[in-house]
Amino acid sequence: MNKIIEKLEEVIFGTETRAGKFFDVLLLWIIVGSIIVVMLESVQEIREQYGAVLDFFEWSFTIFFSLEYLLRLLISRKPVAYATSFYGVIDLLATLPTYIALFFAGGSYLVVIRAIRLLRVFRILKLTRQVSEAQSLVRALISSRHKIFVFLGGVITLVIIMGTMMYLIEGGENGFTSIPRSIYWAVVTITTVGYGDIAPHTVVGQAFAAILMLLGYAIIAVPTGIVTAEIAGEVLQREIQLRKEHKSCHVCDTDDHDSNDKFCKHCGTKL
Amino acid sequence: MNKIIEKLEEVIFGTETRAGKFFDVLLLWIIVGSIIVVMLESVQEIREQYGAVLDFFEWSFTIFFSLEYLLRLLISRKPVAYATSFYGVIDLLATLPTYIALFFAGGSYLVVIRAIRLLRVFRILKLTRQVSEAQSLVRALISSRHKIFVFLGGVITLVIIMGTMMYLIEGGENGFTSIPRSIYWAVVTITTVGYGDIAPHTVVGQAFAAILMLLGYAIIAVPTGIVTAEIAGEVLQREIQLRKEHKSCHVCDTDDHDSNDKFCKHCGTKL
Amino acid sequence: MNKIIEKLEEVIFGTETRAGKFFDVLLLWIIVGSIIVVMLESVQEIREQYGAVLDFFEWSFTIFFSLEYLLRLLISRKPVAYATSFYGVIDLLATLPTYIALFFAGGSYLVVIRAIRLLRVFRILKLTRQVSEAQSLVRALISSRHKIFVFLGGVITLVIIMGTMMYLIEGGENGFTSIPRSIYWAVVTITTVGYGDIAPHTVVGQAFAAILMLLGYAIIAVPTGIVTAEIAGEVLQREIQLRKEHKSCHVCDTDDHDSNDKFCKHCGTKL
Amino acid sequence: MNKIIEKLEEVIFGTETRAGKFFDVLLLWIIVGSIIVVMLESVQEIREQYGAVLDFFEWSFTIFFSLEYLLRLLISRKPVAYATSFYGVIDLLATLPTYIALFFAGGSYLVVIRAIRLLRVFRILKLTRQVSEAQSLVRALISSRHKIFVFLGGVITLVIIMGTMMYLIEGGENGFTSIPRSIYWAVVTITTVGYGDIAPHTVVGQAFAAILMLLGYAIIAVPTGIVTAEIAGEVLQREIQLRKEHKSCHVCDTDDHDSNDKFCKHCGTKL
């Protein structure tokens, strides 16, 4: 019995063995499948025609996730620790929506339930844990988080000021019906999204908008500069680290030799 | 009496003591609150339903700011210096709009008053003074300001030429009714905002617009490159600074030696 | 006979001789010409007026490409290797569409045929093989492909979550008729394209969209940072490489010494 | 007489003397003024009301520019060299439009004339010659021109392929009436401008457009990376240049001393 549990633990929690790897990839595809089913169900024509098939898949996925969750609880050496961990909670929430939809069939409630169901997506993120590159990206973002917060604070201040000014300049008849809506326009403009659902009509407003755009053009450089310097800095540091691991000469103390140098390049002593 | 004033100065002007910190954070929240009230008041439905409540909050905020301003004037050791400083003027302007709106109740005047009231937002900027990261960002922007001005000058010249050409190509019937309006279109296009309120309709105009976009695509790289090089350069300089701080001389106190230096480069003492 | 074949091989496959260079450039212009003909043919007014002329050019190009393909097959020393290589398959596919359109004249089939014909465009890429700069660009992109994949994975996850939430918030009456359509909107927004064909109308939706835009604003920095660090890193490495090539050892031929090295670091010989 | 000509040459061509500087700045403001007059004249309401005033200004500017051109010709030591130089031709062209408009008063011709008049804008560029920063920007762009050409070539190929595919997928009823128009859409999309005048309506088209946008999102990083690496590289090279100018020790030949080092850091010898 213990052997079966050990084996199962290796398959479900582990990622080193072949079976464990296969289970993880299978799980990933099932998660992707369940997301696609939810997506297809939201398209009216598909829902009307293939509603029964989609329902079948949805229930299959739900039952699979439920069994998987129970198995994880049973097998885990520290079930409470697992159940209260981030992924434990996500695993539980991923199984619930379909059941809840069963008892509370009211349409309006379903909307909220689907939002929870959506969290299933986070399980895909498990994948990224294996990719070491993701960590270096996240590290670069984390070490520049202060700069980015300051930058976002500045952008938000600018957007509030610009939005209020445009509300005063353009006014409600040109679509700038309130300050929050004008701020929404300022965000749409400074981020260069530019839907065009709200656009300045007066000459002063257009001149003002042009200034905001050119500002945004210069400002967009800042976050890029921050993140690039951070990533480039990490590359530089790795380079320096490598250099420091070089051999040093015991005679003349010169220490910047490459690891494959055989003789001191300063005094010719054998290393 | 002097003790109370000293205590108050510590709380209102200072940021080191616990009370001073609390006062600053409280002030910040009140400023944010007053901005939100102004925003909500601009939404017609909310103004009609909760006008009285918003008025109450506005007056509370105004009285708070007035008392705060008077207190700052009374407590400050150099009241004139404070009153004529940047933040002193902002503090005064932040209290005025509601009073002015009282005496000159004409609707059209109110609009201008609200624009002044908006300056209250700048007080949030006090926060950034504490964040050292903001300074390094501002420093990077300042040291690259010449390059950015030259760049903006080039963009403005390009936009004027392109705008005039599109005015000639497309003409008034396609929305390009005047050169300033065509320049506004060129800014909207080159900054990749692209509202779509004005868009080329002729084949020549569309070909021309496509060239402008690809140009903008290549040009957007320039400010990013400038700022990134500046920020990365600062990181590099700090790195070099750190390396030099390895060994210090015990005789002349020169401390920027490399780790493999054997003699002080300033006085020749053996390290 | 062998001499003629050798000469022809030099002209058609080679790029070193004057004739070979001329043939390559001629080929390039013919490919560009055939693409322009396909483009012009798609414009209804031009097709109606100059249909016969365009047909003549199309057949001329097709015959030229067919002869060229046969010649390549005949001349090549390894005809099978050529025919099964990437460019061999492209060369063949480039000749087929016009012939197929002859036998299966049905309008609906033509659409698919034109898509194959389009592959002719890839032949232009031959040009880039000669430009060494292209290789360094491709190298930078390849060595950062893992980071870019991780990044795109994160963006896709974000876009799915944001799209689903907007579907729940805005609903079908505001254009967000299904989750796939809402995801399409999220992509349009986060990439700052912003067509405006779908745009949020509710206050909550606009607030949500504003957050997504500011996120996209910060996120756009990441791929730029990755690629820049990669390109800059290559420049740095070349710089280091250059420094090491200063002195070479006359005994063991090791040539990566710094300019201030006195002894060969490989064999200890005095430089 | 010679003295007056010399003085005038100093003022008109020179920029070192106070009078020469004043003349240049005056010229700049007059050019800006003449551009503003052309802009204002293109606005129908202003033209109808202030047409006479604008005409007066236009003639004043034209006469000023004519006199200036004649004076430059008379004073210059090499009049032919000046007249055939880039700025000489621009100076001449800047004076012509108003005269030509006098003799050939046909409305349709005027349009072409205004396009020439526009060249006057280039004279502002004289300003940038004095700013040394502009040169470093231009140098960075020039040294990365090969990479940018290759990149633009790749983008144009991608845009042609994507445009043709969207023409086949969406077709004329959704706005994609011809391949050139579809390519225009692809440029609008990949550069993230996104007017929204043409937008995909089918599900396949929207999926395709989403892929193009994400591609554009990753691609936008490339030109930025190129220019940034170039600018950063220049900064790095300056750094290395500075280091190379350091002092070297005449005893032990160590050559990486700072310019303010007094003793060799390796052997302690006085430098």
CSV table of C-alpha atoms in Angstrom, one decimal, chain A residues 14-257:
chain,number,residue,atom,x,y,z
A,14,GLY,CA,6.8,14.9,-8.9
A,15,THR,CA,8.2,16.0,-12.2
A,16,GLU,CA,11.4,14.1,-12.4
A,17,THR,CA,10.1,10.6,-13.4
A,18,ARG,CA,8.7,9.9,-16.9
A,19,ALA,CA,5.3,9.1,-15.5
A,20,GLY,CA,5.3,12.3,-13.4
A,21,LYS,CA,6.2,14.4,-16.4
A,22,PHE,CA,3.5,12.7,-18.5
A,23,PHE,CA,0.9,13.4,-15.8
A,24,ASP,CA,1.9,17.1,-15.7
A,25,VAL,CA,1.7,17.5,-19.4
A,26,LEU,CA,-1.6,15.7,-19.5
A,27,LEU,CA,-3.0,17.9,-16.8
A,28,LEU,CA,-1.8,21.0,-18.7
A,29,TRP,CA,-3.7,19.9,-21.9
A,30,ILE,CA,-6.8,19.1,-19.8
A,31,ILE,CA,-6.7,22.6,-18.3
A,32,VAL,CA,-6.3,24.1,-21.8
A,33,GLY,CA,-9.2,22.0,-23.0
A,34,SER,CA,-11.4,23.1,-20.2
A,35,ILE,CA,-10.6,26.8,-20.9
A,36,ILE,CA,-11.4,26.2,-24.6
A,37,VAL,CA,-14.8,24.6,-23.6
A,38,VAL,CA,-15.6,27.7,-21.5
A,39,MET,CA,-14.7,30.0,-24.4
A,40,LEU,CA,-16.7,28.1,-26.9
A,41,GLU,CA,-19.7,28.0,-24.6
A,42,SER,CA,-19.7,31.8,-24.5
A,43,VAL,CA,-20.3,31.9,-28.3
A,44,GLN,CA,-24.1,31.9,-28.7
A,45,GLU,CA,-24.2,30.0,-32.0
A,46,ILE,CA,-21.9,27.2,-30.7
A,47,ARG,CA,-23.8,27.0,-27.3
A,48,GLU,CA,-27.1,26.6,-29.1
A,49,GLN,CA,-25.8,23.8,-31.4
A,50,TYR,CA,-23.3,21.9,-29.3
A,51,GLY,CA,-24.5,22.8,-25.8
A,52,ALA,CA,-24.9,19.1,-24.8
A,53,VAL,CA,-21.4,18.1,-26.0
A,54,LEU,CA,-19.8,21.1,-24.2
A,55,ASP,CA,-21.8,20.2,-21.1
A,56,PHE,CA,-20.5,16.6,-21.2
A,57,PHE,CA,-16.8,17.9,-21.6
A,58,GLU,CA,-17.3,20.4,-18.8
A,59,TRP,CA,-18.6,17.7,-16.4
A,60,SER,CA,-15.8,15.3,-17.5
A,61,PHE,CA,-13.2,18.0,-16.7
A,62,THR,CA,-14.9,18.8,-13.4
A,63,ILE,CA,-14.9,15.2,-12.3
A,64,PHE,CA,-11.3,14.7,-13.4
A,65,PHE,CA,-10.2,17.9,-11.4
A,66,SER,CA,-12.3,16.7,-8.4
A,67,LEU,CA,-10.7,13.2,-8.4
A,68,GLU,CA,-7.2,14.8,-8.9
A,69,TYR,CA,-7.8,17.2,-5.9
A,70,LEU,CA,-9.0,14.3,-3.6
A,71,LEU,CA,-6.0,12.2,-4.7
A,72,ARG,CA,-3.6,15.0,-4.0
A,73,LEU,CA,-5.2,15.4,-0.5
A,74,LEU,CA,-5.0,11.7,0.3
A,75,ILE,CA,-1.5,11.2,-1.0
A,76,SER,CA,0.2,14.3,0.3
A,77,ARG,CA,2.3,13.8,3.4
A,78,LYS,CA,1.1,17.1,4.8
A,79,PRO,CA,-2.6,17.4,3.6
A,80,VAL,CA,-3.3,20.5,5.6
A,81,ALA,CA,-0.2,22.3,4.3
A,82,TYR,CA,-1.2,21.4,0.8
A,83,ALA,CA,-4.9,22.4,1.2
A,84,THR,CA,-3.9,25.8,2.6
A,85,SER,CA,-1.0,26.4,0.1
A,86,PHE,CA,-1.5,28.8,-2.9
A,87,TYR,CA,-1.8,25.9,-5.4
A,88,GLY,CA,-4.0,23.9,-3.0
A,89,VAL,CA,-6.6,26.7,-2.8
A,90,ILE,CA,-6.4,27.2,-6.6
A,91,ASP,CA,-6.9,23.4,-7.2
A,92,LEU,CA,-10.0,23.4,-5.0
A,93,LEU,CA,-11.5,26.6,-6.5
A,94,ALA,CA,-11.0,25.1,-10.0
A,95,THR,CA,-13.3,22.2,-9.1
A,96,LEU,CA,-16.1,24.2,-7.5
A,97,PRO,CA,-17.8,26.3,-10.2
A,98,THR,CA,-19.6,23.5,-12.0
A,99,TYR,CA,-21.0,22.1,-8.8
A,100,ILE,CA,-22.2,25.5,-7.5
A,101,ALA,CA,-23.8,26.2,-10.9
A,102,LEU,CA,-25.8,23.0,-10.2
A,103,PHE,CA,-27.5,24.1,-7.0
A,104,PHE,CA,-27.8,27.8,-7.7
A,105,ALA,CA,-29.0,27.8,-11.3
A,106,GLY,CA,-29.9,31.5,-11.5
A,107,GLY,CA,-28.4,33.1,-14.5
A,108,SER,CA,-27.0,36.2,-12.7
A,109,TYR,CA,-25.1,34.0,-10.2
A,110,LEU,CA,-23.5,32.0,-12.9
A,111,VAL,CA,-21.6,35.0,-14.1
A,112,VAL,CA,-19.8,35.3,-10.7
A,113,ILE,CA,-19.1,31.6,-10.7
A,114,ARG,CA,-17.5,31.7,-14.1
A,115,ALA,CA,-15.2,34.4,-12.8
A,116,ILE,CA,-13.9,31.9,-10.2
A,117,ARG,CA,-13.7,29.1,-12.7
A,118,LEU,CA,-11.4,31.3,-14.6
A,119,LEU,CA,-8.7,30.9,-11.9
A,120,ARG,CA,-8.1,27.5,-13.4
A,121,VAL,CA,-5.9,29.4,-15.9
A,122,PHE,CA,-3.4,30.1,-13.1
A,123,ARG,CA,-2.6,26.4,-13.1
A,124,ILE,CA,-0.9,26.8,-16.4
A,125,LEU,CA,1.6,29.0,-14.6
A,126,LYS,CA,3.0,25.8,-13.1
A,127,LEU,CA,4.6,25.4,-16.4
A,128,THR,CA,6.7,28.5,-16.1
A,129,ARG,CA,8.3,27.2,-12.8
A,130,GLN,CA,10.3,24.9,-14.9
A,131,VAL,CA,11.6,27.6,-17.3
A,132,SER,CA,14.5,29.3,-15.6
A,133,GLU,CA,14.3,32.2,-18.0
A,134,ALA,CA,11.0,33.2,-16.4
A,135,GLN,CA,12.8,33.7,-13.1
A,136,SER,CA,15.4,36.0,-14.5
A,137,LEU,CA,12.6,38.1,-16.1
A,138,VAL,CA,10.6,38.2,-12.9
A,139,ARG,CA,13.8,39.1,-11.0
A,140,ALA,CA,14.5,42.0,-13.4
A,141,LEU,CA,10.9,43.2,-12.9
A,142,ILE,CA,11.0,42.8,-9.1
A,143,SER,CA,14.4,44.7,-8.7
A,144,SER,CA,13.0,47.6,-10.8
A,145,ARG,CA,9.6,47.6,-9.0
A,146,HIS,CA,10.3,50.8,-7.0
A,147,LYS,CA,11.2,52.7,-10.2
A,148,ILE,CA,8.1,51.3,-12.0
A,149,PHE,CA,5.8,52.3,-9.1
A,150,VAL,CA,7.3,55.8,-9.0
A,151,PHE,CA,6.9,56.0,-12.8
A,152,LEU,CA,3.3,54.7,-12.7
A,153,GLY,CA,2.6,57.2,-9.9
A,154,GLY,CA,3.9,60.0,-12.2
A,155,VAL,CA,1.8,58.8,-15.1
A,156,ILE,CA,-1.4,58.6,-13.0
A,157,THR,CA,-0.8,62.1,-11.7
A,158,LEU,CA,-0.3,63.4,-15.3
A,159,VAL,CA,-3.3,61.5,-16.5
A,160,ILE,CA,-5.6,63.1,-13.7
A,161,ILE,CA,-4.3,66.6,-14.5
A,162,MET,CA,-4.6,66.2,-18.3
A,163,GLY,CA,-8.1,64.5,-18.0
A,164,THR,CA,-9.5,67.3,-15.8
A,165,MET,CA,-8.1,70.0,-18.2
A,166,MET,CA,-9.6,68.2,-21.2
A,167,TYR,CA,-13.0,68.0,-19.3
A,168,LEU,CA,-12.8,71.8,-18.9
A,169,ILE,CA,-11.7,72.5,-22.5
A,170,GLU,CA,-13.9,70.1,-24.4
A,171,GLY,CA,-16.9,69.6,-22.2
A,172,GLY,CA,-19.8,67.1,-22.2
A,173,GLU,CA,-21.0,67.9,-25.8
A,174,ASN,CA,-17.8,66.4,-27.3
A,175,GLY,CA,-17.9,63.2,-25.3
A,176,PHE,CA,-15.9,64.4,-22.3
A,177,THR,CA,-19.0,64.1,-20.0
A,178,SER,CA,-17.2,63.7,-16.7
A,179,ILE,CA,-13.7,63.9,-15.2
A,180,PRO,CA,-13.4,60.1,-14.7
A,181,ARG,CA,-14.4,59.6,-18.4
A,182,SER,CA,-11.8,62.3,-19.4
A,183,ILE,CA,-9.2,60.5,-17.4
A,184,TYR,CA,-10.1,57.3,-19.2
A,185,TRP,CA,-9.6,59.2,-22.4
A,186,ALA,CA,-6.2,60.5,-21.2
A,187,VAL,CA,-5.1,56.9,-20.3
A,188,VAL,CA,-6.3,55.7,-23.8
A,189,THR,CA,-4.2,58.5,-25.3
A,190,ILE,CA,-1.0,58.4,-23.3
A,191,THR,CA,-0.7,54.7,-23.7
A,192,THR,CA,-1.1,55.2,-27.5
A,193,VAL,CA,-4.1,52.8,-27.6
A,194,GLY,CA,-6.4,55.4,-29.1
A,195,TYR,CA,-9.8,53.8,-29.5
A,196,GLY,CA,-11.3,56.9,-31.0
A,197,ASP,CA,-14.6,56.4,-29.0
A,198,ILE,CA,-13.8,59.8,-27.4
A,199,ALA,CA,-11.7,62.3,-29.4
A,200,PRO,CA,-11.1,66.0,-29.1
A,201,HIS,CA,-13.1,68.2,-31.5
A,202,THR,CA,-12.1,71.8,-30.5
A,203,VAL,CA,-8.8,73.3,-31.9
A,204,VAL,CA,-7.5,73.9,-28.3
A,205,GLY,CA,-8.4,70.3,-27.3
A,206,GLN,CA,-6.6,68.9,-30.3
A,207,ALA,CA,-3.5,71.0,-29.6
A,208,PHE,CA,-3.6,69.8,-26.0
A,209,ALA,CA,-4.1,66.2,-27.1
A,210,ALA,CA,-1.1,66.5,-29.5
A,211,ILE,CA,1.1,67.7,-26.6
A,212,LEU,CA,-0.1,64.8,-24.4
A,213,MET,CA,0.7,62.3,-27.2
A,214,LEU,CA,4.2,63.7,-27.7
A,215,LEU,CA,4.7,63.6,-23.9
A,216,GLY,CA,3.5,60.0,-23.9
A,217,TYR,CA,5.9,59.3,-26.8
A,218,ALA,CA,8.9,60.5,-24.7
A,219,ILE,CA,7.5,58.9,-21.5
A,220,ILE,CA,7.1,55.4,-23.0
A,221,ALA,CA,10.9,55.4,-23.1
A,222,VAL,CA,11.2,55.4,-19.3
A,223,PRO,CA,9.8,51.9,-18.3
A,224,THR,CA,11.7,50.4,-21.3
A,225,GLY,CA,14.9,52.1,-20.1
A,226,ILE,CA,14.3,50.8,-16.5
A,227,VAL,CA,13.7,47.2,-17.4
A,228,THR,CA,16.4,47.1,-20.1
A,229,ALA,CA,19.1,48.5,-17.8
A,230,GLU,CA,18.0,45.9,-15.2
A,231,ILE,CA,18.2,43.0,-17.6
A,232,ALA,CA,21.5,44.3,-19.1
A,233,GLY,CA,22.8,44.8,-15.6
A,234,GLU,CA,22.1,41.2,-14.7
A,235,VAL,CA,24.0,40.1,-17.9
A,236,LEU,CA,26.9,42.4,-16.9
A,237,GLN,CA,27.0,41.1,-13.3
A,238,ARG,CA,27.1,37.5,-14.6
A,239,GLU,CA,30.1,38.5,-16.8
A,240,ILE,CA,31.9,40.1,-13.7
A,241,GLN,CA,31.1,37.0,-11.6
A,242,LEU,CA,32.7,34.8,-14.2
A,243,ARG,CA,35.8,36.9,-14.3
A,244,LYS,CA,36.1,36.8,-10.5
A,245,GLU,CA,36.2,33.0,-10.6
A,246,HIS,CA,39.5,33.1,-12.6
A,247,LYS,CA,42.8,31.7,-11.3
A,248,SER,CA,45.3,33.9,-9.5
A,249,CYS,CA,49.1,33.6,-9.6
A,250,HIS,CA,50.8,32.5,-6.3
A,251,VAL,CA,54.0,34.5,-7.1
A,252,CYS,CA,52.9,37.9,-8.4
A,253,ASP,CA,49.3,37.8,-7.2
A,254,THR,CA,47.9,38.7,-10.6
A,255,ASP,CA,44.4,37.4,-10.4
A,256,ASP,CA,42.6,38.0,-13.7
A,257,HIS,CA,43.5,34.8,-15.5
